[in-house]
CSV table of C-alpha atoms and ligand atoms in Angstrom, one decimal:
chain,number,residue,atom,x,y,z
A,1,MET,CA,91.4,112.9,76.9
A,2,PRO,CA,95.2,112.4,76.5
A,3,ALA,CA,96.9,109.9,78.8
A,4,PRO,CA,99.0,111.4,81.6
A,5,ALA,CA,102.8,111.3,81.4
A,6,THR,CA,104.4,108.3,83.2
A,7,ILE,CA,107.4,108.7,85.4
A,8,LEU,CA,109.1,105.5,86.5
A,9,VAL,CA,111.1,105.7,89.7
A,10,ILE,CA,113.3,102.7,90.8
A,11,ASP,CA,115.4,101.9,93.9
A,12,SER,CA,116.5,98.8,95.6
A,13,GLY,CA,113.7,99.2,98.2
A,14,LEU,CA,111.9,102.0,100.0
A,15,GLY,CA,114.7,104.7,99.8
A,16,GLY,CA,113.7,106.0,96.5
A,17,LEU,CA,110.4,107.2,98.1
A,18,THR,CA,112.4,110.1,99.5
A,19,VAL,CA,113.1,111.2,95.9
A,20,LEU,CA,109.6,110.4,94.8
A,21,ARG,CA,108.0,112.7,97.4
A,22,GLU,CA,110.0,115.7,96.0
A,23,ILE,CA,109.1,114.9,92.4
A,24,VAL,CA,105.3,114.4,92.8
A,25,PRO,CA,104.5,118.1,93.8
A,26,THR,CA,106.5,119.3,90.7
A,27,ARG,CA,104.4,117.1,88.4
A,28,PRO,CA,101.1,116.2,90.2
A,29,ASP,CA,99.6,115.5,86.7
A,30,ALA,CA,101.9,112.5,86.1
A,31,HIS,CA,101.3,108.8,86.6
A,32,TYR,CA,103.9,107.3,88.9
A,33,VAL,CA,105.3,103.7,88.8
A,34,TYR,CA,107.5,103.1,91.8
A,35,VAL,CA,109.7,99.9,91.6
A,36,ALA,CA,111.5,98.5,94.6
A,37,ASP,CA,114.0,95.8,93.5
A,38,ASP,CA,113.8,94.0,96.8
A,39,VAL,CA,114.9,90.7,95.3
A,40,PHE,CA,118.4,92.3,95.0
A,41,PHE,CA,118.4,94.4,98.2
A,42,PRO,CA,120.8,95.6,99.5
A,43,TYR,CA,122.5,96.9,96.4
A,44,GLY,CA,125.3,98.1,98.6
A,45,HIS,CA,126.5,94.6,99.1
A,46,HIS,CA,126.9,93.8,95.3
A,47,SER,CA,129.8,94.4,92.9
A,48,GLU,CA,129.6,96.8,90.0
A,49,ASP,CA,129.4,94.0,87.5
A,50,GLU,CA,126.6,92.3,89.4
A,51,ILE,CA,124.6,95.6,89.5
A,52,ILE,CA,125.0,96.2,85.8
A,53,ALA,CA,124.0,92.7,84.9
A,54,ARG,CA,120.9,93.0,87.2
A,55,VAL,CA,119.7,96.6,86.4
A,56,VAL,CA,120.2,96.9,82.6
A,57,PRO,CA,117.8,94.1,81.7
A,58,LEU,CA,115.4,94.8,84.5
A,59,VAL,CA,115.0,98.5,83.4
A,60,GLY,CA,114.5,97.2,79.9
A,61,GLU,CA,111.6,95.0,81.0
A,62,LEU,CA,110.1,97.9,83.0
A,63,ILE,CA,110.3,100.3,80.0
A,64,ALA,CA,108.6,97.7,77.8
A,65,ALA,CA,105.9,97.1,80.3
A,66,HIS,CA,105.1,100.7,81.4
A,67,ARG,CA,106.3,102.9,78.5
A,68,PRO,CA,107.6,105.7,80.8
A,69,ASP,CA,108.3,109.2,79.5
A,70,LEU,CA,111.2,109.4,82.0
A,71,VAL,CA,113.0,107.0,84.3
A,72,VAL,CA,114.5,108.2,87.7
A,73,ILE,CA,117.2,106.0,89.1
A,74,ALA,CA,116.5,106.9,92.8
A,75,CYS,CA,119.4,105.0,94.2
A,76,ASN,CA,123.0,106.2,94.5
A,77,THR,CA,124.4,102.7,94.4
A,78,MET,CA,122.7,101.9,91.1
A,79,SER,CA,123.4,105.3,89.6
A,80,VAL,CA,127.2,105.4,90.2
A,81,SER,CA,127.4,102.0,88.4
A,82,VAL,CA,124.9,101.9,85.6
A,83,MET,CA,124.0,105.3,84.3
A,84,ALA,CA,126.3,105.0,81.2
A,85,PRO,CA,125.1,101.4,80.3
A,86,LEU,CA,121.5,102.4,80.7
A,87,ARG,CA,121.8,105.5,78.5
A,88,ALA,CA,123.6,103.4,75.9
A,89,ALA,CA,120.9,100.8,75.9
A,90,TYR,CA,117.7,102.8,76.0
A,91,SER,CA,116.5,106.1,74.4
A,92,VAL,CA,114.1,107.2,77.2
A,93,PRO,CA,115.6,110.1,79.3
A,94,PHE,CA,117.1,109.1,82.6
A,95,VAL,CA,117.8,111.1,85.7
A,96,GLY,CA,120.3,109.5,88.2
A,97,THR,CA,121.0,110.2,91.9
A,98,VAL,CA,124.7,110.6,92.6
A,99,PRO,CA,126.5,111.8,95.8
A,100,ALA,CA,126.0,115.6,96.1
A,101,ILE,CA,129.7,116.3,96.7
A,102,LYS,CA,129.9,119.5,94.6
A,103,PRO,CA,127.2,121.5,96.5
A,104,ALA,CA,128.4,120.0,99.9
A,105,CYS,CA,132.0,121.2,99.3
A,106,ALA,CA,130.8,124.5,98.1
A,107,ALA,CA,128.7,125.0,101.2
A,108,SER,CA,131.2,123.8,103.8
A,109,LYS,CA,132.8,126.5,105.9
A,110,THR,CA,135.2,124.3,107.8
A,111,ARG,CA,136.3,122.5,104.6
A,112,ARG,CA,135.5,119.2,106.2
A,113,VAL,CA,132.8,117.2,104.5
A,114,SER,CA,131.7,113.6,105.1
A,115,VAL,CA,129.9,111.4,102.5
A,116,LEU,CA,127.6,108.7,104.1
A,117,GLY,CA,126.6,106.1,101.5
A,118,THR,CA,126.6,102.3,101.0
A,119,ARG,CA,129.9,100.5,101.0
A,120,ALA,CA,129.5,100.1,97.2
A,121,THR,CA,128.9,103.8,96.6
A,122,VAL,CA,131.9,105.1,98.5
A,123,LYS,CA,134.2,102.5,96.8
A,124,ARG,CA,133.1,103.3,93.2
A,125,GLU,CA,135.4,105.2,90.9
A,126,TYR,CA,132.5,107.4,90.0
A,127,THR,CA,132.4,108.8,93.6
A,128,GLN,CA,136.2,109.1,93.7
A,129,ALA,CA,136.1,111.1,90.5
A,130,LEU,CA,133.4,113.4,92.0
A,131,ILE,CA,135.8,114.2,94.8
A,132,ARG,CA,138.7,114.8,92.5
A,133,ASP,CA,136.7,117.1,90.2
A,134,HIS,CA,134.4,118.9,92.7
A,135,GLY,CA,136.1,118.5,96.1
A,136,GLN,CA,137.3,122.1,95.9
A,137,GLY,CA,140.2,121.4,98.3
A,138,CYS,CA,137.9,120.1,101.1
A,139,GLU,CA,138.9,117.1,103.2
A,140,VAL,CA,136.3,114.5,102.3
A,141,THR,CA,135.7,111.5,104.5
A,142,LEU,CA,134.0,108.6,102.9
A,143,VAL,CA,131.8,106.5,105.2
A,144,GLY,CA,130.5,103.2,103.8
A,145,SER,CA,127.6,101.9,105.9
A,146,GLY,CA,126.8,98.3,105.8
A,147,GLU,CA,123.5,98.5,107.7
A,148,LEU,CA,121.8,101.9,107.6
A,149,ALA,CA,119.7,101.2,104.5
A,150,SER,CA,118.3,98.0,106.1
A,151,LEU,CA,117.7,99.9,109.4
A,152,ALA,CA,115.8,102.6,107.4
A,153,GLU,CA,113.6,99.9,105.7
A,154,ALA,CA,112.9,98.4,109.1
A,155,ALA,CA,112.0,101.7,110.7
A,156,LEU,CA,109.6,102.6,107.9
A,157,SER,CA,108.0,99.2,108.2
A,158,GLY,CA,107.3,99.9,111.9
A,159,VAL,CA,110.1,97.7,113.4
A,160,GLU,CA,111.8,99.1,116.5
A,161,VAL,CA,115.4,100.3,115.5
A,162,SER,CA,117.7,101.2,118.4
A,163,ASP,CA,119.5,104.6,118.6
A,164,GLN,CA,122.7,102.6,119.2
A,165,SER,CA,122.5,100.8,115.9
A,166,ILE,CA,121.9,104.0,114.0
A,167,PHE,CA,124.7,105.9,115.9
A,168,ALA,CA,127.2,103.1,115.1
A,169,GLU,CA,126.8,103.8,111.4
A,170,LEU,CA,126.7,107.6,111.7
A,171,ALA,CA,129.6,108.2,114.1
A,172,PRO,CA,132.5,108.0,111.6
A,173,CYS,CA,131.1,111.0,109.7
A,174,PHE,CA,132.0,113.3,112.6
A,175,VAL,CA,135.6,114.2,112.3
A,176,GLY,CA,137.7,116.6,114.4
A,177,GLU,CA,135.7,117.0,117.5
A,178,LYS,CA,138.4,118.9,119.3
A,179,ASP,CA,139.5,121.0,116.2
A,180,ALA,CA,138.1,124.4,115.3
A,181,ALA,CA,137.5,122.9,111.8
A,182,ARG,CA,135.3,119.9,112.6
A,183,THR,CA,133.0,118.3,110.0
A,184,ASP,CA,130.2,120.8,109.2
A,185,THR,CA,128.5,119.1,106.2
A,186,VAL,CA,127.3,115.5,105.7
A,187,VAL,CA,126.2,114.2,102.2
A,188,LEU,CA,123.3,111.7,102.4
A,189,ALA,CA,124.6,109.6,99.6
A,190,CYS,CA,121.9,106.9,99.9
A,191,THR,CA,118.3,107.6,99.3
A,192,HIS,CA,117.3,105.5,102.3
A,193,TYR,CA,118.9,107.7,104.8
A,194,PRO,CA,116.5,110.7,104.7
A,195,LEU,CA,113.9,108.2,105.9
A,196,LEU,CA,115.8,108.4,109.3
A,197,MET,CA,116.3,112.2,109.1
A,198,ASP,CA,114.8,113.0,112.5
A,199,ARG,CA,116.9,110.5,114.2
A,200,LEU,CA,120.1,111.4,112.4
A,201,VAL,CA,119.7,115.0,113.5
A,202,ARG,CA,119.0,113.9,117.1
A,203,LEU,CA,121.9,111.5,117.3
A,204,ALA,CA,124.5,113.7,115.6
A,205,PRO,CA,127.3,114.6,118.1
A,206,TRP,CA,127.1,118.2,116.9
A,207,PRO,CA,124.8,120.1,114.3
A,208,VAL,CA,125.8,119.8,110.7
A,209,ASN,CA,124.4,120.7,107.3
A,210,TRP,CA,122.8,117.5,105.9
A,211,ILE,CA,122.8,117.4,102.1
A,212,ASP,CA,119.9,115.5,100.5
A,213,PRO,CA,119.9,115.6,96.7
A,214,ALA,CA,116.2,114.9,96.3
A,215,PRO,CA,115.0,118.5,95.7
A,216,ALA,CA,117.7,119.0,93.0
A,217,ILE,CA,116.6,115.7,91.3
A,218,ALA,CA,113.0,116.9,91.3
A,219,ARG,CA,114.0,120.1,89.6
A,220,ARG,CA,115.9,118.2,86.9
A,221,VAL,CA,112.9,115.9,86.3
A,222,ALA,CA,110.6,119.0,85.9
A,223,ASP,CA,113.1,120.5,83.4
A,224,LEU,CA,113.2,117.4,81.3
A,225,MET,CA,109.5,116.6,81.1
A,226,LYS,CA,107.3,118.1,78.5
A,227,PRO,CA,104.9,120.6,80.0
A,228,ALA,CA,101.7,119.2,81.5
A,229,ASP,CA,98.6,118.9,79.2
A,230,ASP,CA,95.7,120.7,80.9
A,231,ALA,CA,93.2,118.0,80.0
A,232,THR,CA,94.9,114.8,81.0
A,233,GLU,CA,93.1,111.8,82.6
A,234,GLU,CA,93.4,111.6,86.3
A,235,ALA,CA,96.8,110.3,87.1
A,236,GLY,CA,97.4,107.5,89.6
A,237,ALA,CA,100.3,105.6,91.1
A,238,GLU,CA,101.6,102.0,91.2
A,239,MET,CA,104.0,100.4,93.5
A,240,ILE,CA,105.8,97.2,92.4
A,241,PHE,CA,108.1,95.0,94.4
A,242,THR,CA,110.2,92.7,92.1
A,243,SER,CA,109.7,89.9,94.6
A,244,GLY,CA,105.9,90.2,93.9
A,245,ARG,CA,105.2,90.8,97.6
A,246,PRO,CA,102.1,93.0,98.2
A,247,HIS,CA,102.8,96.4,99.9
A,248,ALA,CA,101.1,96.3,103.2
A,249,LEU,CA,102.2,99.8,104.2
A,250,ASN,CA,99.5,101.9,102.4
A,251,HIS,CA,98.9,104.5,105.1
A,252,ALA,CA,102.7,105.0,105.6
A,253,LEU,CA,103.3,105.2,101.8
A,254,MET,CA,100.6,107.6,100.8
A,255,PRO,CA,102.5,110.8,101.8
A,256,PHE,CA,105.3,109.8,99.5
A,257,PHE,CA,102.8,109.5,96.6
A,258,GLY,CA,101.3,113.0,97.3
A,259,GLY,CA,98.4,111.4,99.1
A,260,ARG,CA,97.5,108.8,96.4
A,261,VAL,CA,97.1,105.2,97.4
A,262,PRO,CA,99.4,103.3,95.2
A,263,ALA,CA,97.8,100.3,93.4
B,301,DGL,N1,118.9,103.4,98.3
B,301,DGL,C1,120.2,102.9,97.8
B,301,DGL,C2,121.1,104.1,97.5
B,301,DGL,O1,120.7,105.2,97.3
B,301,DGL,C3,120.9,101.9,98.6
B,301,DGL,C4,120.4,100.8,99.4
B,301,DGL,C5,120.9,99.5,99.1
B,301,DGL,O2,122.1,99.1,99.6
B,301,DGL,O3,120.2,98.7,98.4
B,301,DGL,O4,122.3,103.9,97.5
């Protein structure tokens, strides 16, 4: 029987699971290797040069060890810094995750859009260029959050996270409360944030359209992969923390892996 295709998904931590859970149903036949580079977490606190120096060799080692058919960079902070160096260094196909500014600006009726990401993502030239090229005349507010990714990790791990601490990170996204044209669209430009979706919706000062790029990334992965072979071996899943720590969250992680228990 032929071996299943392997898809490697990498993030700084648990945020990339929000991308993985959209990919798995499109390719249930594939074997998944999920890598959390927790040694370097949070990426949002590192410079572009530090991220390139960290990610390019790490991804090279992962490609050598797991021979993936495709690599998903399920992290905005990594993607806005390293997609070009990765593509230059390795021939495997890559799919990145970058702030969904184009669809958000196309969808906004009030022409006021906020981009909620890590401090690093909102500072990067890549993000500024997306606004210049695809802002479509919208007023785009960039909100760099120092803490929300860590709060999302904590919440998924079962640690109590207060509404107040989440609201403090979220509040600057809501612009023009007294105007007719207040913010109506918020781009979730960090893959950790959809882990807190219920709470973001509940704590928002008014309803907005939240843009999560994960479904679009899953469609891109499905387009790039070779069609599934009917007779592949049963596919599995692995989860790797670069720190080597074991993952003690099996029951909470299973839904992200389409019900599989990651080895
Ligand atoms: N999940 C990452 C992203 O999409 C960021 C979290 C971090 O700061 O490491 O940007």
